[in-house]
Amino acid sequence: MKLKKLRVLITAGPTREFFDPVRFLSNPSSGKMGYALAEAALKRGAKVTLISGPVALKAPNCRVIRVVSAEEMYRAALKEARRADLILMTAAVSDYRPASYSKRKMKKSARPQTLKLVRTKDVLKELGRRKKAGQTLVGFAAETHGLAAYAKKKLKEKNLDAIVANLVGRPGAGFESDANRASLIDASGKTKDFPRMPKTAMALKIFDFVSYSSVNGKSPSRRPVR
């Protein structure tokens, strides 16, 4: 389905939370799923804004906002979401950041070191809280176990219209891979399972679902998953 004239906001990649000038906390997100969604949306005529964490990918031909930290992702996403019709939050945003930052590189010590962490702001939950009428918000969940239960809980708690859930840690899919396996769950709890496929193909299947609700001004919870 066409996305022509729709304003689509996509987040992609990891964030980095530095505790000294050369070391940080992060995750293995490559950004490939988010970038594939951006390319697919462009091909279907959408006006795309991509907020990207640090990745080694060629930028698509759209507006790209580069961020590094979870705080930067939070600020950019909330600002851009005000003008978006459809939001897909594929970024793997850090849940925690170091409580303090050393301006100098921390040196090795014979004694054990303790790194104190504090929670980062929950950008997806805040977007759900601020969601406008007619706006569609899609989240992504990456879990190592209890995938369906955690995804459904996230779907409800963060006021999402749909969530794409994938089980990480399996070879040939997920983080850093060109392929993925996932389940699409809508707000009514109905589920569509996608077998392993290229992320470029999965991006199209995701839009086959979410573009319906955006174009017609309906919530995905009222559209059956087939």
XYZ file of N, CA and C in Angstrom:
678
model
N 0.841 -1.196 0.000
C 0.000 0.000 0.000
C 0.878 1.248 0.000
N 0.400 2.283 -0.683
C 1.165 3.515 -0.787
C 1.188 4.268 0.538
N 2.296 4.951 0.764
C 2.427 5.803 1.944
C 2.543 7.265 1.520
N 2.156 7.544 0.284
C 2.341 8.873 -0.285
C 1.727 9.946 0.606
N 2.527 10.989 0.822
C 2.152 12.168 1.601
C 2.174 11.938 3.113
N 2.385 10.713 3.557
C 2.468 10.471 4.994
C 3.845 10.849 5.521
N 3.877 11.390 6.716
C 5.133 11.733 7.373
C 5.510 10.582 8.306
N 6.571 9.903 7.954
C 6.983 8.705 8.676
C 8.278 8.987 9.445
N 8.248 8.690 10.738
C 9.417 8.847 11.596
C 9.916 7.466 12.007
N 11.209 7.227 11.818
C 11.815 5.934 12.151
C 13.061 6.186 12.992
N 13.217 5.406 14.045
C 14.470 5.438 14.802
C 15.212 4.135 14.557
N 16.535 4.188 14.563
C 17.325 3.002 14.215
C 18.663 3.005 14.941
N 19.215 1.788 15.075
C 20.557 1.648 15.626
C 20.609 1.665 17.137
N 21.822 1.629 17.674
C 22.012 1.629 19.130
C 22.195 3.044 19.660
N 22.276 3.161 20.962
C 22.801 4.377 21.575
C 24.061 4.010 22.348
N 24.855 5.008 22.671
C 26.083 4.803 23.431
C 26.069 5.687 24.658
N 26.386 5.086 25.799
C 26.400 5.818 27.065
C 27.824 5.792 27.619
N 28.554 6.870 27.419
C 29.974 6.946 27.773
C 30.168 7.124 29.281
N 31.174 6.427 29.807
C 31.565 6.692 31.205
C 32.972 7.258 31.293
N 33.705 7.280 30.188
C 34.927 8.067 30.052
C 35.087 8.372 28.566
N 36.103 9.117 28.138
C 36.167 9.538 26.734
C 36.282 8.413 25.714
N 36.638 7.194 26.129
C 36.870 6.127 25.156
C 36.027 4.868 25.406
N 35.266 4.837 26.467
C 34.501 3.631 26.790
C 33.021 3.984 26.999
N 32.177 3.026 26.598
C 30.742 3.265 26.712
C 29.979 1.956 26.855
N 28.727 2.070 27.285
C 27.787 0.958 27.310
C 26.937 1.041 26.044
N 26.709 -0.103 25.419
C 25.916 -0.104 24.194
C 25.350 -1.498 23.948
N 24.984 -1.799 22.714
C 24.434 -3.090 22.327
C 24.780 -3.360 20.867
N 24.523 -4.570 20.359
C 24.976 -4.910 19.002
C 24.063 -4.464 17.869
N 23.087 -3.603 18.124
C 22.181 -3.191 17.056
C 22.948 -2.583 15.887
N 22.659 -3.082 14.684
C 23.331 -2.594 13.475
C 22.558 -1.479 12.785
N 21.278 -1.323 13.122
C 20.432 -0.343 12.452
C 19.816 -0.845 11.154
N 20.106 -2.085 10.768
C 19.661 -2.583 9.459
C 18.144 -2.637 9.314
N 17.438 -2.993 10.387
C 15.988 -3.054 10.294
C 15.394 -1.672 10.092
N 15.856 -0.709 10.864
C 15.354 0.654 10.733
C 15.671 1.268 9.389
N 16.875 1.026 8.885
C 17.262 1.555 7.576
C 16.464 0.890 6.465
N 16.168 -0.396 6.627
C 15.335 -1.093 5.642
C 13.924 -0.506 5.635
N 13.400 -0.188 6.798
C 12.086 0.443 6.870
C 12.094 1.824 6.214
N 13.162 2.575 6.418
C 13.265 3.899 5.796
C 13.256 3.789 4.280
N 14.018 2.852 3.735
C 14.057 2.653 2.280
C 12.690 2.225 1.760
N 12.035 1.324 2.475
C 10.722 0.842 2.042
C 9.695 1.976 2.063
N 9.738 2.817 3.082
C 8.796 3.933 3.168
C 9.023 4.940 2.052
N 10.285 5.186 1.725
C 10.604 6.103 0.628
C 10.056 5.588 -0.698
N 10.211 4.289 -0.924
C 9.722 3.699 -2.173
C 8.204 3.790 -2.296
N 7.533 3.848 -1.160
C 6.074 3.930 -1.175
C 5.571 5.365 -1.082
N 6.478 6.323 -1.207
C 6.069 7.710 -1.341
C 5.969 8.506 -0.062
N 6.468 7.977 1.034
C 6.384 8.699 2.307
C 7.462 9.777 2.407
N 7.198 10.739 3.244
C 8.203 11.725 3.621
C 8.838 11.215 4.908
N 10.105 10.807 4.821
C 10.732 10.045 5.900
C 11.764 10.878 6.671
N 11.697 10.780 7.974
C 12.753 11.280 8.851
C 13.316 10.092 9.616
N 14.618 9.919 9.556
C 15.298 8.809 10.230
C 16.195 9.366 11.320
N 15.951 8.949 12.557
C 16.823 9.299 13.671
C 17.718 8.096 13.920
N 19.010 8.269 13.714
C 19.931 7.133 13.737
C 20.994 7.269 14.807
N 21.161 6.174 15.554
C 22.305 6.057 16.439
C 23.534 5.727 15.617
N 24.691 5.498 16.249
C 25.943 5.245 15.525
C 25.913 3.897 14.798
N 25.897 3.936 13.474
C 25.893 2.711 12.665
C 26.841 2.883 11.484
N 27.191 1.761 10.853
C 28.078 1.783 9.687
C 27.284 1.458 8.433
N 26.239 2.245 8.188
C 25.364 2.026 7.046
C 25.273 3.293 6.199
N 25.054 3.102 4.906
C 24.853 4.236 4.009
C 23.496 4.843 4.282
N 23.465 6.144 4.434
C 22.215 6.822 4.762
C 21.260 6.780 3.582
N 19.984 6.503 3.816
C 18.997 6.565 2.732
C 18.769 8.008 2.308
N 18.087 8.189 1.200
C 17.867 9.521 0.638
C 16.679 10.196 1.318
N 16.862 10.483 2.603
C 15.821 11.148 3.372
C 16.493 12.031 4.413
N 15.706 12.695 5.195
C 16.245 13.515 6.286
C 16.753 12.593 7.380
N 18.032 12.733 7.733
C 18.650 11.876 8.745
C 19.153 12.746 9.895
N 18.771 12.391 11.098
C 19.233 13.080 12.302
C 20.139 12.124 13.058
N 21.382 12.506 13.253
C 22.351 11.645 13.940
C 22.359 11.927 15.436
N 22.283 10.872 16.208
C 22.367 11.002 17.666
C 23.336 9.942 18.191
N 23.739 10.093 19.429
C 24.641 9.128 20.062
C 24.007 8.537 21.317
N 23.608 9.370 22.244
C 23.128 8.896 23.540
C 21.619 8.695 23.573
N 21.151 8.023 24.612
C 19.717 7.841 24.816
C 19.023 9.176 25.032
N 19.684 10.092 25.717
C 19.105 11.413 25.942
C 18.921 12.155 24.620
N 19.904 12.062 23.734
C 19.783 12.704 22.425
C 18.669 12.068 21.605
N 18.562 10.740 21.673
C 17.482 10.040 20.978
C 16.120 10.483 21.512
N 16.020 10.599 22.816
C 14.777 11.019 23.463
C 14.347 12.407 22.980
N 15.264 13.349 23.014
C 14.935 14.723 22.620
C 14.556 14.810 21.144
N 15.312 14.145 20.287
C 15.036 14.195 18.848
C 13.709 13.529 18.528
N 13.440 12.375 19.132
C 12.210 11.642 18.839
C 10.977 12.427 19.272
N 11.017 13.022 20.454
C 9.860 13.777 20.921
C 9.609 15.006 20.056
N 10.672 15.639 19.613
C 10.519 16.815 18.756
C 9.931 16.438 17.401
N 10.480 15.401 16.776
C 10.038 15.025 15.435
C 8.669 14.345 15.441
N 8.306 13.693 16.536
C 7.038 12.969 16.604
C 5.837 13.892 16.505
N 6.022 15.156 16.847
C 4.894 16.085 16.811
C 4.332 16.249 15.408
N 5.168 16.011 14.390
C 4.726 16.191 13.002
C 4.539 14.867 12.261
N 4.669 13.748 12.941
C 4.647 12.447 12.268
C 3.253 11.824 12.274
N 2.934 11.150 11.151
C 1.694 10.372 11.066
C 1.929 8.938 11.534
N 3.111 8.429 11.237
C 3.447 7.042 11.543
C 4.845 7.007 12.151
N 4.986 6.358 13.301
C 6.262 6.291 14.008
C 6.637 4.833 14.224
N 7.844 4.478 13.811
C 8.352 3.117 14.020
C 9.646 3.207 14.806
N 9.619 2.688 16.024
C 10.739 2.839 16.951
C 11.590 1.561 16.970
N 12.469 1.426 15.980
C 13.303 0.226 15.925
C 14.595 0.370 16.712
N 14.951 1.574 17.110
C 16.231 1.792 17.797
C 16.324 0.992 19.091
N 17.514 0.473 19.357
C 17.785 -0.234 20.614
C 18.384 0.779 21.588
N 17.504 1.492 22.262
C 17.928 2.574 23.156
C 18.361 1.990 24.500
N 19.492 2.445 24.991
C 20.006 1.952 26.275
C 19.028 2.246 27.405
N 18.781 1.248 28.234
C 17.901 1.426 29.389
C 18.619 2.098 30.557
N 19.945 2.004 30.554
C 20.737 2.559 31.650
C 21.919 3.352 31.110
N 22.385 4.297 31.909
C 23.596 5.052 31.608
C 24.427 5.139 32.885
N 25.741 5.343 32.760
C 26.567 5.519 33.957
C 26.122 6.743 34.748
N 26.154 6.624 36.051
C 25.723 7.726 36.910
C 26.709 8.891 36.867
N 27.963 8.602 36.528
C 28.971 9.656 36.473
C 29.853 9.466 35.243
N 30.519 10.542 34.865
C 31.390 10.537 33.688
C 32.759 11.071 34.071
N 33.807 10.339 33.672
C 35.173 10.779 33.923
C 35.722 11.475 32.682
N 36.193 12.705 32.838
C 36.738 13.441 31.701
C 38.061 12.859 31.223
N 38.698 12.083 32.063
C 39.944 11.411 31.691
C 39.709 9.909 31.600
N 40.484 9.249 30.760
C 40.370 7.796 30.631
C 40.639 7.131 31.975
N 39.733 6.252 32.355
C 39.889 5.545 33.622
C 40.980 4.476 33.489
N 41.916 4.484 34.398
C 43.051 3.573 34.330
C 42.756 2.254 35.050
N 43.467 1.238 34.615
C 43.315 -0.059 35.259
C 43.761 0.013 36.714
N 43.126 -0.804 37.517
C 43.451 -0.855 38.937
C 43.484 -2.309 39.383
N 44.281 -2.592 40.374
C 44.346 -3.962 40.895
C 43.065 -4.327 41.636
N 42.348 -3.316 42.086
C 41.123 -3.563 42.829
C 39.908 -3.557 41.893
N 38.875 -4.330 42.207
C 37.655 -4.336 41.387
C 37.035 -2.948 41.322
N 36.429 -2.631 40.190
C 35.766 -1.348 40.008
C 34.253 -1.562 39.924
N 33.502 -0.640 40.478
C 32.041 -0.705 40.437
C 31.505 0.438 39.583
N 30.648 0.105 38.646
C 30.055 1.107 37.776
C 28.589 1.277 38.173
N 28.238 2.426 38.689
C 26.863 2.695 39.095
C 26.060 3.168 37.894
N 24.865 2.585 37.727
C 24.017 2.914 36.593
C 22.721 3.560 37.056
N 22.179 4.429 36.207
C 20.865 5.031 36.453
C 20.015 4.852 35.205
N 18.704 4.873 35.370
C 17.795 4.675 34.254
C 17.840 5.852 33.287
N 17.708 5.551 32.008
C 17.530 6.591 31.003
C 16.033 6.870 30.855
N 15.691 7.922 30.145
C 14.282 8.254 29.914
C 13.680 7.264 28.918
N 12.444 6.895 29.156
C 11.746 5.919 28.322
C 11.070 6.644 27.165
N 11.752 6.708 26.026
C 11.234 7.476 24.897
C 9.961 6.867 24.331
N 9.886 5.539 24.246
C 8.700 4.899 23.676
C 7.472 5.131 24.544
N 7.637 5.015 25.847
C 6.519 5.245 26.757
C 6.038 6.687 26.680
N 6.968 7.618 26.571
C 6.591 9.022 26.485
C 5.876 9.330 25.171
N 6.327 8.709 24.076
C 5.629 8.883 22.798
C 4.223 8.320 22.867
N 4.065 7.189 23.553
C 2.735 6.624 23.738
C 1.836 7.531 24.554
N 2.409 8.159 25.556
C 1.631 9.072 26.399
C 1.189 10.303 25.620
N 2.038 10.755 24.693
C 1.752 11.971 23.931
C 1.088 11.694 22.592
N 0.787 10.470 22.287
C 0.281 10.104 20.960
C -0.971 10.889 20.595
N -0.964 11.451 19.389
C -2.082 12.265 18.921
C -3.135 11.379 18.263
N -4.329 11.916 18.137
C -5.392 11.216 17.419
C -4.969 11.020 15.968
N -5.121 9.815 15.455
C -4.760 9.528 14.078
C -3.305 9.158 13.874
N -2.496 9.260 14.918
C -1.081 8.907 14.821
C -0.902 7.435 15.166
N -0.066 6.738 14.399
C 0.186 5.323 14.620
C 1.579 5.130 15.186
N 1.678 4.408 16.298
C 2.950 4.189 16.972
C 3.248 2.696 17.038
N 4.391 2.311 16.455
C 4.806 0.915 16.409
C 6.110 0.762 17.175
N 6.128 -0.150 18.132
C 7.334 -0.420 18.889
C 7.989 -1.713 18.437
N 9.195 -1.928 18.900
C 9.933 -3.158 18.610
C 10.444 -3.718 19.932
N 10.430 -5.038 20.041
C 10.900 -5.696 21.254
C 11.897 -6.780 20.892
N 13.033 -6.776 21.553
C 14.046 -7.821 21.376
C 14.241 -8.490 22.725
N 13.931 -9.779 22.794
C 13.987 -10.499 24.060
C 14.785 -11.790 23.912
N 15.313 -12.277 25.027
C 16.017 -13.560 25.031
C 15.115 -14.703 25.495
N 13.977 -14.364 26.125
C 13.034 -15.381 26.584
C 11.693 -14.706 26.856
N 10.632 -15.496 26.951
C 9.316 -14.949 27.250
C 8.874 -13.897 26.259
N 9.168 -14.113 24.983
C 8.976 -13.076 23.965
C 7.538 -12.563 23.906
N 6.583 -13.451 23.737
C 5.196 -13.029 23.557
C 4.673 -12.273 24.773
N 4.955 -12.794 25.954
C 4.461 -12.162 27.178
C 5.050 -10.771 27.367
N 6.357 -10.636 27.169
C 6.998 -9.337 27.334
C 6.531 -8.343 26.275
N 6.377 -8.826 25.042
C 5.946 -7.938 23.960
C 4.533 -7.424 24.204
N 3.632 -8.296 24.618
C 2.254 -7.881 24.882
C 2.186 -6.908 26.060
N 3.023 -7.132 27.054
C 3.065 -6.210 28.190
C 3.560 -4.836 27.739
N 4.582 -4.819 26.921
C 5.126 -3.561 26.405
C 4.106 -2.850 25.530
N 3.398 -3.597 24.714
C 2.366 -3.060 23.830
C 1.318 -2.288 24.621
N 0.874 -2.874 25.725
C -0.177 -2.264 26.542
C 0.358 -1.105 27.372
N 1.481 -1.317 28.046
C 2.007 -0.307 28.972
C 2.438 0.969 28.259
N 2.846 0.845 26.995
C 3.380 2.014 26.287
C 2.415 2.569 25.245
N 1.160 2.083 25.299
C 0.097 2.624 24.460
C 0.447 2.542 22.969
N 0.910 1.368 22.547
C 1.292 1.168 21.155
C 0.107 0.663 20.336
N 0.178 0.885 19.036
C -0.809 0.323 18.118
C -0.391 -1.064 17.650
N 0.888 -1.309 17.623
C 1.412 -2.626 17.242
C 2.841 -2.741 17.742
N 3.313 -3.964 17.818
C 4.701 -4.201 18.221
C 5.280 -5.333 17.387
N 6.529 -5.185 17.001
C 7.261 -6.218 16.282
C 8.229 -6.843 17.273
N 8.059 -8.138 17.531
C 8.840 -8.815 18.562
C 9.750 -9.861 17.938
N 11.015 -9.847 18.327
C 11.927 -10.888 17.839
C 12.794 -11.416 18.974
N 13.077 -12.700 18.884
C 13.875 -13.393 19.893
C 15.342 -13.304 19.495
N 16.155 -12.659 20.306
C 17.565 -12.477 19.977
C 18.390 -13.629 20.529
N 19.591 -13.784 19.976
C 20.487 -14.834 20.444
C 20.492 -16.075 19.580
N 19.622 -16.103 18.559
C 19.606 -17.237 17.641
C 20.448 -16.913 16.424
N 21.179 -17.866 15.877
C 22.024 -17.593 14.718
C 21.209 -17.256 13.469
N 21.754 -16.337 12.668
C 21.152 -16.032 11.379
C 19.991 -15.069 11.408
N 19.735 -14.418 12.540
C 18.634 -13.461 12.624
C 18.889 -12.511 13.784
N 18.192 -11.374 13.756
C 18.308 -10.430 14.866
C 19.455 -9.457 14.716
N 20.088 -9.111 15.838
C 21.155 -8.120 15.852
C 22.241 -8.447 14.834
N 22.648 -7.435 14.087
C 23.777 -7.466 13.148
C 23.538 -8.329 11.903
N 22.474 -9.105 11.876
C 22.194 -9.972 10.737
C 21.429 -9.210 9.657
N 21.527 -9.697 8.416
C 20.742 -9.130 7.319
C 19.331 -9.698 7.294
N 19.084 -10.706 8.114
C 17.776 -11.364 8.156
C 17.184 -11.280 9.550
N 15.899 -11.617 9.631
C 15.234 -11.579 10.926
C 14.053 -12.538 10.935
N 13.666 -12.948 12.126
C 12.408 -13.637 12.372
C 11.656 -12.784 13.379
N 10.356 -12.669 13.227
C 9.629 -11.796 14.144
C 8.161 -12.157 14.196
N 7.492 -11.634 15.215
C 6.048 -11.724 15.342
C 5.492 -10.317 15.413
N 4.440 -10.062 14.662
C 3.755 -8.777 14.694
C 2.494 -8.941 15.530
N 2.377 -8.165 16.591
C 1.239 -8.253 17.496
C 0.516 -6.915 17.489
N -0.808 -6.952 17.264
C -1.546 -5.695 17.268
C -2.176 -5.454 18.638
N -2.841 -4.306 18.777
C -3.354 -3.902 20.076
C -4.490 -4.784 20.582
N -5.085 -5.582 19.708
C -6.125 -6.513 20.141
C -5.530 -7.841 20.598
N -4.213 -8.009 20.411
C -3.542 -9.236 20.812
C -3.382 -10.250 19.712
N -3.894 -9.969 18.528
C -3.738 -10.894 17.407
C -2.298 -10.858 16.911
N -1.819 -12.019 16.483
C -0.402 -12.166 16.150
C -0.204 -12.737 14.755
N 0.794 -12.200 14.053
C 1.240 -12.732 12.773
C 2.717 -13.063 12.893
N 3.073 -14.328 12.687
C 4.470 -14.758 12.768
C 5.120 -14.706 11.396
N 6.298 -14.096 11.337
C 7.066 -14.028 10.098
C 8.248 -14.987 10.191
N 8.422 -15.877 9.228
C 9.589 -16.759 9.229
C 10.850 -15.960 8.913
N 11.993 -16.614 8.980
C 13.248 -15.932 8.686
C 13.230 -15.397 7.255
N 13.567 -14.128 7.110
C 13.601 -13.482 5.795
C 14.515 -12.275 5.865
N 14.956 -11.762 4.705
C 15.770 -10.544 4.728
C 15.016 -9.395 5.401
N 15.743 -8.552 6.082
C 15.106 -7.420 6.745
C 14.440 -6.485 5.742
N 14.968 -6.429 4.525
C 14.337 -5.611 3.490
C 12.942 -6.140 3.156
N 12.781 -7.471 3.129
C 11.474 -8.074 2.872
C 10.544 -7.897 4.059
N 11.092 -8.030 5.264
C 10.264 -7.854 6.449
C 9.760 -6.424 6.572
N 10.565 -5.463 6.158
C 10.134 -4.068 6.197
C 8.868 -3.868 5.377
N 8.806 -4.497 4.213
C 7.626 -4.379 3.364
C 6.406 -5.008 4.019
N 6.596 -6.151 4.673
C 5.480 -6.823 5.334
C 4.979 -6.013 6.522
N 5.887 -5.375 7.216
C 5.468 -4.520 8.327
C 4.618 -3.373 7.817
N 5.037 -2.763 6.712
C 4.266 -1.658 6.149
C 2.940 -2.115 5.558
N 2.877 -3.349 5.080
C 1.596 -3.868 4.590
C 0.544 -3.801 5.689
N 1.001 -3.936 6.932
C 0.088 -3.865 8.073
C -0.122 -2.441 8.545
N 0.956 -1.755 8.895
C 0.808 -0.461 9.562
C 0.342 0.641 8.618
N 0.644 0.552 7.333
C 0.228 1.606 6.412
C -1.281 1.636 6.263
N -1.931 0.498 6.422
C -3.392 0.457 6.347
C -4.009 1.378 7.387
N -3.548 1.261 8.600
C -4.120 2.055 9.677
C -3.813 3.531 9.500
N -2.608 3.847 8.996
C -2.219 5.244 8.834
C -2.989 5.916 7.708
N -3.120 5.221 6.585
C -3.808 5.792 5.432
C -5.294 5.975 5.721
N -5.887 5.046 6.444
C -7.319 5.065 6.677
C -7.716 5.675 8.020
N -6.719 6.114 8.779
C -7.016 6.743 10.053
C -7.593 5.790 11.074
N -7.225 4.528 10.971
C -7.742 3.511 11.886
C -6.614 2.945 12.712
N -6.962 2.447 13.872
C -5.974 1.783 14.718
C -5.756 0.375 14.218
N -4.500 -0.111 14.212
C -4.261 -1.493 13.826
C -5.043 -2.481 14.678
N -5.455 -2.081 15.869
C -6.200 -2.999 16.724
C -7.559 -3.351 16.121
N -8.018 -2.533 15.144
C -9.287 -2.828 14.512
C -9.124 -3.499 13.157
N -7.900 -3.792 12.808
C -7.667 -4.481 11.552
C -7.167 -5.892 11.839
N -7.823 -6.923 11.344
C -7.368 -8.283 11.625
C -6.018 -8.583 11.001
N -5.182 -9.316 11.701
C -3.907 -9.757 11.167
C -4.132 -11.042 10.391
N -3.715 -11.081 9.154
C -3.946 -12.252 8.302
C -2.651 -12.963 7.971
